[in-house]
C-alpha positions as a printed Julia matrix, in Angstrom:
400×3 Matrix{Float64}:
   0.0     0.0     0.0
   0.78    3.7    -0.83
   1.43    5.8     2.69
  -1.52    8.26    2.99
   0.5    11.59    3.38
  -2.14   13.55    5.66
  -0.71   17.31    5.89
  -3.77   18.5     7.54
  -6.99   17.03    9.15
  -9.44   19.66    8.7
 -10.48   22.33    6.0
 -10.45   26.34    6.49
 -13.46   27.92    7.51
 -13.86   29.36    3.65
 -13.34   25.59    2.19
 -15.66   24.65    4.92
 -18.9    26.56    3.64
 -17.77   25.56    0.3
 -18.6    22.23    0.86
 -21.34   22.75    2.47
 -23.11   24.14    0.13
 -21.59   22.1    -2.93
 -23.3    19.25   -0.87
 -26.1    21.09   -1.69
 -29.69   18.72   -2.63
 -30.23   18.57   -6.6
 -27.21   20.62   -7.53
 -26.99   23.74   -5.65
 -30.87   24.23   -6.3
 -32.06   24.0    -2.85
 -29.7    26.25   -1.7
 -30.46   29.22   -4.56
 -33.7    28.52   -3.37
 -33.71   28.55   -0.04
 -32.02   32.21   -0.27
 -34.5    33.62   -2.42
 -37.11   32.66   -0.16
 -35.42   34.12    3.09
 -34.87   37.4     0.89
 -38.77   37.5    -0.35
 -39.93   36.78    3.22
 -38.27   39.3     4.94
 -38.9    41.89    2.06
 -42.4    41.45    2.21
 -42.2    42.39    5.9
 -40.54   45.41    5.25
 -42.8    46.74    2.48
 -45.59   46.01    5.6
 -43.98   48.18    7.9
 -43.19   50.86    4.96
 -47.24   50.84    4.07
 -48.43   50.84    7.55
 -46.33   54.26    7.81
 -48.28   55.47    4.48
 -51.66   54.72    5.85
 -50.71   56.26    9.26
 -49.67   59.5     6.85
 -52.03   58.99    4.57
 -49.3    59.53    2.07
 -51.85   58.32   -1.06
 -54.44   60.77   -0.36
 -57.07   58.25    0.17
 -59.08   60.19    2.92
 -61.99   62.74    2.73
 -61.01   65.91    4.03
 -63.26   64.88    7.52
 -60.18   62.82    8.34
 -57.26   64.25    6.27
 -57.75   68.56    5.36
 -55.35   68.73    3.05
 -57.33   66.07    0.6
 -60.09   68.08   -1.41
 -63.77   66.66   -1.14
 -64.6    64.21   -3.33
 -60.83   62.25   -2.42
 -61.52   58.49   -2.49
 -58.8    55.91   -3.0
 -57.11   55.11   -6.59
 -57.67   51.84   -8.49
 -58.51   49.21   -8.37
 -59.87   50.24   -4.9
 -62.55   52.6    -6.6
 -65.68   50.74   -4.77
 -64.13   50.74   -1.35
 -63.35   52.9     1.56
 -60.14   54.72    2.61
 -59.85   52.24    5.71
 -60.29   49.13    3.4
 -57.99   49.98    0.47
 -55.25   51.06    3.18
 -55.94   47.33    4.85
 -56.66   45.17    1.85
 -52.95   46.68    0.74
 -51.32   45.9     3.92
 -52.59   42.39    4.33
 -51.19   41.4     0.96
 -47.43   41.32    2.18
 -48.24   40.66    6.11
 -49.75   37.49    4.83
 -47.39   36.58    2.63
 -44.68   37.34    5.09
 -46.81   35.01    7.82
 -47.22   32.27    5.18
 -43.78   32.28    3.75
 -42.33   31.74    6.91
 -43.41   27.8     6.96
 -41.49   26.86    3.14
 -38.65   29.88    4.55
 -37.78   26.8     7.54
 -38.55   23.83    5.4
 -36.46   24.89    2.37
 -33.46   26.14    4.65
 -33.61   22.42    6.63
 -33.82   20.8     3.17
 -31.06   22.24    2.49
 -28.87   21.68    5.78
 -30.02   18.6     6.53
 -29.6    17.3     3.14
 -26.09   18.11    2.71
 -24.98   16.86    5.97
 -26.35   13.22    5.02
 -24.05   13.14    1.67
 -21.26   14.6     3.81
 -21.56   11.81    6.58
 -22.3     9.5     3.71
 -18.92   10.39    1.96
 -16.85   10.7     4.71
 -18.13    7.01    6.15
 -17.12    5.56    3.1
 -14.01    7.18    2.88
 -12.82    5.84    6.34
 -14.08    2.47    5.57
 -11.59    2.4     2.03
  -8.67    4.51    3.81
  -5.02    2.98    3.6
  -4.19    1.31    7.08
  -1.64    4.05    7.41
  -4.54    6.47    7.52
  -5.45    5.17   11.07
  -1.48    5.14   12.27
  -1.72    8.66   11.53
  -5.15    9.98   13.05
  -5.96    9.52   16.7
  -9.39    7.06   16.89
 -10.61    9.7    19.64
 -10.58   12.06   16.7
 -12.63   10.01   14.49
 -15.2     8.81   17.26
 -15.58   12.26   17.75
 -16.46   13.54   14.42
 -19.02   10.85   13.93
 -20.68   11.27   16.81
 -20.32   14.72   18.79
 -19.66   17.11   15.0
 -22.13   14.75   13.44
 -24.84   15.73   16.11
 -23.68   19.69   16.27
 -23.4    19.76   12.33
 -27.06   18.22   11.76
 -28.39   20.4    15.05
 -26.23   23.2    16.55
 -25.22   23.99   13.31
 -28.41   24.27   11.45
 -29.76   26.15   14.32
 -27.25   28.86   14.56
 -27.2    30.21   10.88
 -31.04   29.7    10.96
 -31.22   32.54   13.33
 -28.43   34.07   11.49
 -29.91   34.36    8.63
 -33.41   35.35   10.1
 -31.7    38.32   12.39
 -28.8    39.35   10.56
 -31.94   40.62    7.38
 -34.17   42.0     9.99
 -31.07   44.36   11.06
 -30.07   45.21    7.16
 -33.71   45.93    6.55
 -33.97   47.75    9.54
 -30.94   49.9     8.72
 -32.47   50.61    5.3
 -35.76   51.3     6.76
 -34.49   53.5     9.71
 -31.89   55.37    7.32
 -34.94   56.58    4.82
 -36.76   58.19    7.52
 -33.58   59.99    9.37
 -30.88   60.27    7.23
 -28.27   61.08    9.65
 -29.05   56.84   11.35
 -27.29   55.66    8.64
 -23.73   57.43    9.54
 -24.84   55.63   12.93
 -25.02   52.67   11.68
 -22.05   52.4     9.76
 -19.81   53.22   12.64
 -21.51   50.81   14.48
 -20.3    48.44   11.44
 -17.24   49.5    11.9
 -16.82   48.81   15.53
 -18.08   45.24   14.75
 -15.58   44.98   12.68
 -12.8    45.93   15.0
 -14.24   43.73   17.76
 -14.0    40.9    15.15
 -10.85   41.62   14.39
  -9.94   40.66   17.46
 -12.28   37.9    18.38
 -11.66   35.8    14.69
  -7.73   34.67   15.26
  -8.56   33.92   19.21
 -11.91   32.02   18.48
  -9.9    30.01   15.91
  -7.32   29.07   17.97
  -9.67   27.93   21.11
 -12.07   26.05   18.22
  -8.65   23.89   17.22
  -7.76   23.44   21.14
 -12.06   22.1    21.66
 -11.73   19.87   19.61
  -8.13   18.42   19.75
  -8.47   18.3    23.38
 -11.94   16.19   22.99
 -10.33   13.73   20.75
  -7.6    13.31   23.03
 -10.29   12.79   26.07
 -12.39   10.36   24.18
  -9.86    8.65   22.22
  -8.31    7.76   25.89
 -11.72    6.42   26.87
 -12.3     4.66   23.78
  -8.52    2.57   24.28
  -9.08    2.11   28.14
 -12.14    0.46   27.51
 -10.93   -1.7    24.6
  -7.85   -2.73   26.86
  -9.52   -2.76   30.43
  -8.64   -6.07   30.67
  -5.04   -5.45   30.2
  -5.07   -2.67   32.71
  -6.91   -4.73   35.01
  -3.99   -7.45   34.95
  -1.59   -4.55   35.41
  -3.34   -2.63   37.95
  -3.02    0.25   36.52
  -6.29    1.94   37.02
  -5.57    4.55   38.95
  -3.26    5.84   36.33
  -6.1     5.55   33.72
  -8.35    7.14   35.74
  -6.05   10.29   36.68
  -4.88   10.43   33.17
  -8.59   11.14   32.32
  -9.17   13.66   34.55
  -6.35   15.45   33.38
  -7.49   15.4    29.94
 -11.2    16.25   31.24
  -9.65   18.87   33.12
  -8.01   20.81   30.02
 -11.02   20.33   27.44
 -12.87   22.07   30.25
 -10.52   24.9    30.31
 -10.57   25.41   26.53
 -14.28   24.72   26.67
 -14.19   27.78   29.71
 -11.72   29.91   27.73
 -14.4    29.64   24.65
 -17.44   30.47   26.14
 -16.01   33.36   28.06
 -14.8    34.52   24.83
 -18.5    34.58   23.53
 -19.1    36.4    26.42
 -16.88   39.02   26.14
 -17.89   39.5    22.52
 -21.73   39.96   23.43
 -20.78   42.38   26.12
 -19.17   44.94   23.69
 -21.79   44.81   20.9
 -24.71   45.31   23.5
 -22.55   48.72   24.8
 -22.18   49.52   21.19
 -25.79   48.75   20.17
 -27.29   51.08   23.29
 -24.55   53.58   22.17
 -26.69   53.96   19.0
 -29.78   53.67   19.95
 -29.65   56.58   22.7
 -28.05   58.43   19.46
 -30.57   57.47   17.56
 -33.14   58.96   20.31
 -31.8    62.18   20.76
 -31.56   62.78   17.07
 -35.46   61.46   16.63
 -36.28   64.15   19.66
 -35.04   66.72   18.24
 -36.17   66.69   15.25
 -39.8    65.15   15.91
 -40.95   68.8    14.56
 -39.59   68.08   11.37
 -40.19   64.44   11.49
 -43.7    64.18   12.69
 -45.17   61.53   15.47
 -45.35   58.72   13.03
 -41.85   59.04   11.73
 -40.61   59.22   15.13
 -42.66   56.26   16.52
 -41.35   54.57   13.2
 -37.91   55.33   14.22
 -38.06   54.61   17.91
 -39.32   50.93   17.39
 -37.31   49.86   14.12
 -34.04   50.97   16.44
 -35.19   48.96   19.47
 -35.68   45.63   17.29
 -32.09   46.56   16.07
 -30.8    46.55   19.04
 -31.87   43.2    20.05
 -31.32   41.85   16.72
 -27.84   43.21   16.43
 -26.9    41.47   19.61
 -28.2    38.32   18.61
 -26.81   38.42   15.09
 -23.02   39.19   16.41
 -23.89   36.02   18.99
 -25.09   33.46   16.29
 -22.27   34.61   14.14
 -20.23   33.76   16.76
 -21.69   30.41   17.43
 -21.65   29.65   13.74
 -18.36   30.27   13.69
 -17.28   28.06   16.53
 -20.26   24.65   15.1
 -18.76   25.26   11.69
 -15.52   22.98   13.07
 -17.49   19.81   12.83
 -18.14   20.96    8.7
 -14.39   21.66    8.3
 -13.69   18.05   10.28
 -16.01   15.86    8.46
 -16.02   17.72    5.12
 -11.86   16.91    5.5
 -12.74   13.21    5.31
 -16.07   13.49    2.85
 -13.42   15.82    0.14
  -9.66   14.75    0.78
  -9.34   11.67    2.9
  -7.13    9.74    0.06
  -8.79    6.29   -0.31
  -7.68    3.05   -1.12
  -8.41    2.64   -5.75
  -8.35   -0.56   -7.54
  -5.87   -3.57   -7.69
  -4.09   -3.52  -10.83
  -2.0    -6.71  -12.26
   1.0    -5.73  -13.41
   3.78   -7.68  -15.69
   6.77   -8.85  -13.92
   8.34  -10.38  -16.84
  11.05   -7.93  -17.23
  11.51   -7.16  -13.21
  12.27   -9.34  -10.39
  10.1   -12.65  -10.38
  10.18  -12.69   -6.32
   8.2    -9.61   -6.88
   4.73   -9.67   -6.15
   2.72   -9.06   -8.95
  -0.21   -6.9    -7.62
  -0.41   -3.32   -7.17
  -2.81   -1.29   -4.87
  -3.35    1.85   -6.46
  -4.74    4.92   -3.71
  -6.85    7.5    -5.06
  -6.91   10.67   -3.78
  -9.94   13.46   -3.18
 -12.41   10.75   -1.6
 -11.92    8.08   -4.39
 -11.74   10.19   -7.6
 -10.74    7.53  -10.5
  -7.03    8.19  -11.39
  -4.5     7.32  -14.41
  -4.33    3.75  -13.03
  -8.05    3.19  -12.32
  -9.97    0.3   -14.05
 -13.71    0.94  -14.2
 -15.85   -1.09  -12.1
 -13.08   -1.9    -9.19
 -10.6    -4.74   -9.8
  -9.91   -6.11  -13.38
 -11.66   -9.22  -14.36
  -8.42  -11.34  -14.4
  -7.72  -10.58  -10.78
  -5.3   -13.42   -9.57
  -6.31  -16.44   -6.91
  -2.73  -16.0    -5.31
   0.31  -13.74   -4.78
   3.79  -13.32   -3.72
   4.34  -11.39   -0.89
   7.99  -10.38   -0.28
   9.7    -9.06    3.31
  12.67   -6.9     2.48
């Protein structure tokens, strides 16, 4: 056999989402889809809040003069509302993209865990098979406690955590951009807010990115180590039984349990420290945002204002939550760049290939394993369908 030359045993974070979504069900299509849907649902909730500020203004001039003086008599809504009221053409129009926004909600979830869901089986799929066709060498070189780990603790965060996290992501992070845009048409000045807030975030991430990178590698190299140890103890507890060496065993797992803990500590305080700046940050700009809405609520009028004053506060919460799932994301995205490692460019074992030993040694063996790398991908000395058809009863095997 070929030695498996493993230089790494993970993808980047970038190579990561790649596969991810090249996993993607029906060629990328569930994906494309599943974004357009995310985009029309939350646009349809924003053209509800814009028309619910034209009504409040009565901005199309629907209104008799009894409720609106500026309109001359005679003012009755536009078409195709000719036959109705002011009230009902204001409400029929805003409970066209409040429904739509209510009902597009359901396929928004079901098309986004079609799409999650569906590319973590093939990746699970691909990276099983993998390991079961990998070059004995493969295993010399990886720790087992690695690969019981990615099959059962990143499987588990990849199909749950995972899919969780950049749900909400997705969900909060457009609620704040539409709320930005939203905000920044009605007071101008919130949008030189708002991008210094994006600019802070950016600093703070800065920071956070190389640190939570490091602590992700030290998670999950110091859980392999902890359950690969459990794994072998229990597999050889008979031998360490006939040894007595227990108690060694036993404080050599603590130790381990003791250091994943810390990295596990070091993580989440990390998180922590993250959502504690962007929630300063995010009541920075909301008081700004206050003061400015204040004093201006002469120019602005009481609907504006109100407008102003809620849009901010969602902001604020969903800016927080965004920067936290981002964060998350970041950190569940390990078990994607663990298992898409062995789905993509685990090097497998290829076909056995006779060769002809006529001119070369005749002690020589006359088989050849073959090891094809990227997951399996047929190479220059692949024969289709496996093994060739005059694959040999018996063989040499030489010790030298």
């Amino acid at each position: 056999l070929e030695k498996s030359k493993a230089k790494k045993t993970h993808l980047s974070f970038v190579q990561a989402c790649i596969v991810w979504v090249n996993n993607s069900p029906y060629y990328y299509t569930v994906f494309i889809a599943t974004f357009i849907v995310f985009l029309a649902c939350q646009t349809s909730r924003q053209i509800s809040d814009w028309w619910l500020r034209q009504w409040t203004t009565d901005a199309k001039g629907w209104y008799g003069p009894d409720k609106n003086p500026d309109n001359p008599p005679g003012t009755k809504p536009d078409f195709p509302y000719e036959n109705l009221s002011a009230s009902q053409a204001y409400i029929i129009t805003y409970a066209i993209p409040a429904l739509f926004f209510i009902f597009s909600m359901f396929p928004r979830g079901w098309w986004f865990h079609w799409w999650t869901l569906g590319s973590g089986q093939k990746i699970h799929t691909k990276a099983v098979h993998n390991v079961l066709y990998a070059p004995l060498g493969f295993f010399l070189q990886n720790p087992v406690g690695e690969l019981l780990q990615a099959f059962t603790r990143d499987q588990d965060t990849m199909d749950e955590n995972l899919v969780d996290s950049w749900h909400y992501l997705g969900i909060y992070g457009l609620i704040m951009l539409s709320t930005v845009i939203t905000v920044s048409t009605v007071i101008y000045y919130f949008s030189v807010f708002a991008g210094v807030l994006i600019i802070v975030t950016g600093l703070i991430m800065w920071y956070y990115l190389p640190c939570a990178t490091k602590l992700k590698g030290q998670i999950v190299q110091t859980k392999g180590a902890l359950v690969g140890l459990v794994a072998e103890t229990l597999e050889g507890l008979d031998v360490i039984q006939a040894f007595d060496k227990k108690d060694f065993f036993v404080e050599t797992a603590l130790v381990r349990n003791d250091l994943h803990h810390r990295t596990v500590y070091s993580g989440d305080s990390l998180n922590l420290w993250l959502a504690h700046r962007c929630d300063f940050y995010g009541a920075i700009m909301v008081l700004a945002v206050s003061c400015f809405a204040v004093g201006m609520k002469e120019e602005l009028g009481a609907a504006t204002v109100g407008l102003a004053f809620s849009n901010t506060m969602q902001m604020l919460v969903f800016y927080t939550w965004s920067v936290r799932f981002l964060a998350e994301s970041l950190f569940n995205m390990s078990s994607v760049e663990k298992l898409g490692w062995l789905a993509e460019e685990l090097d497998t074992e290829g076909a056995a290939k006779q060769v002809d030993n006529s001119n070369s040694d005749p002690e020589a063996g006359d088989l050849k394993i073959v090891v094809a790398p990227k997951g399996g991908k047929k190479g220059k000395d692949m024969e289709d369908g496996g093994a060739p058809k005059n694959w040999p009863s018996k063989g040499a095997v030489t010790f030298n």
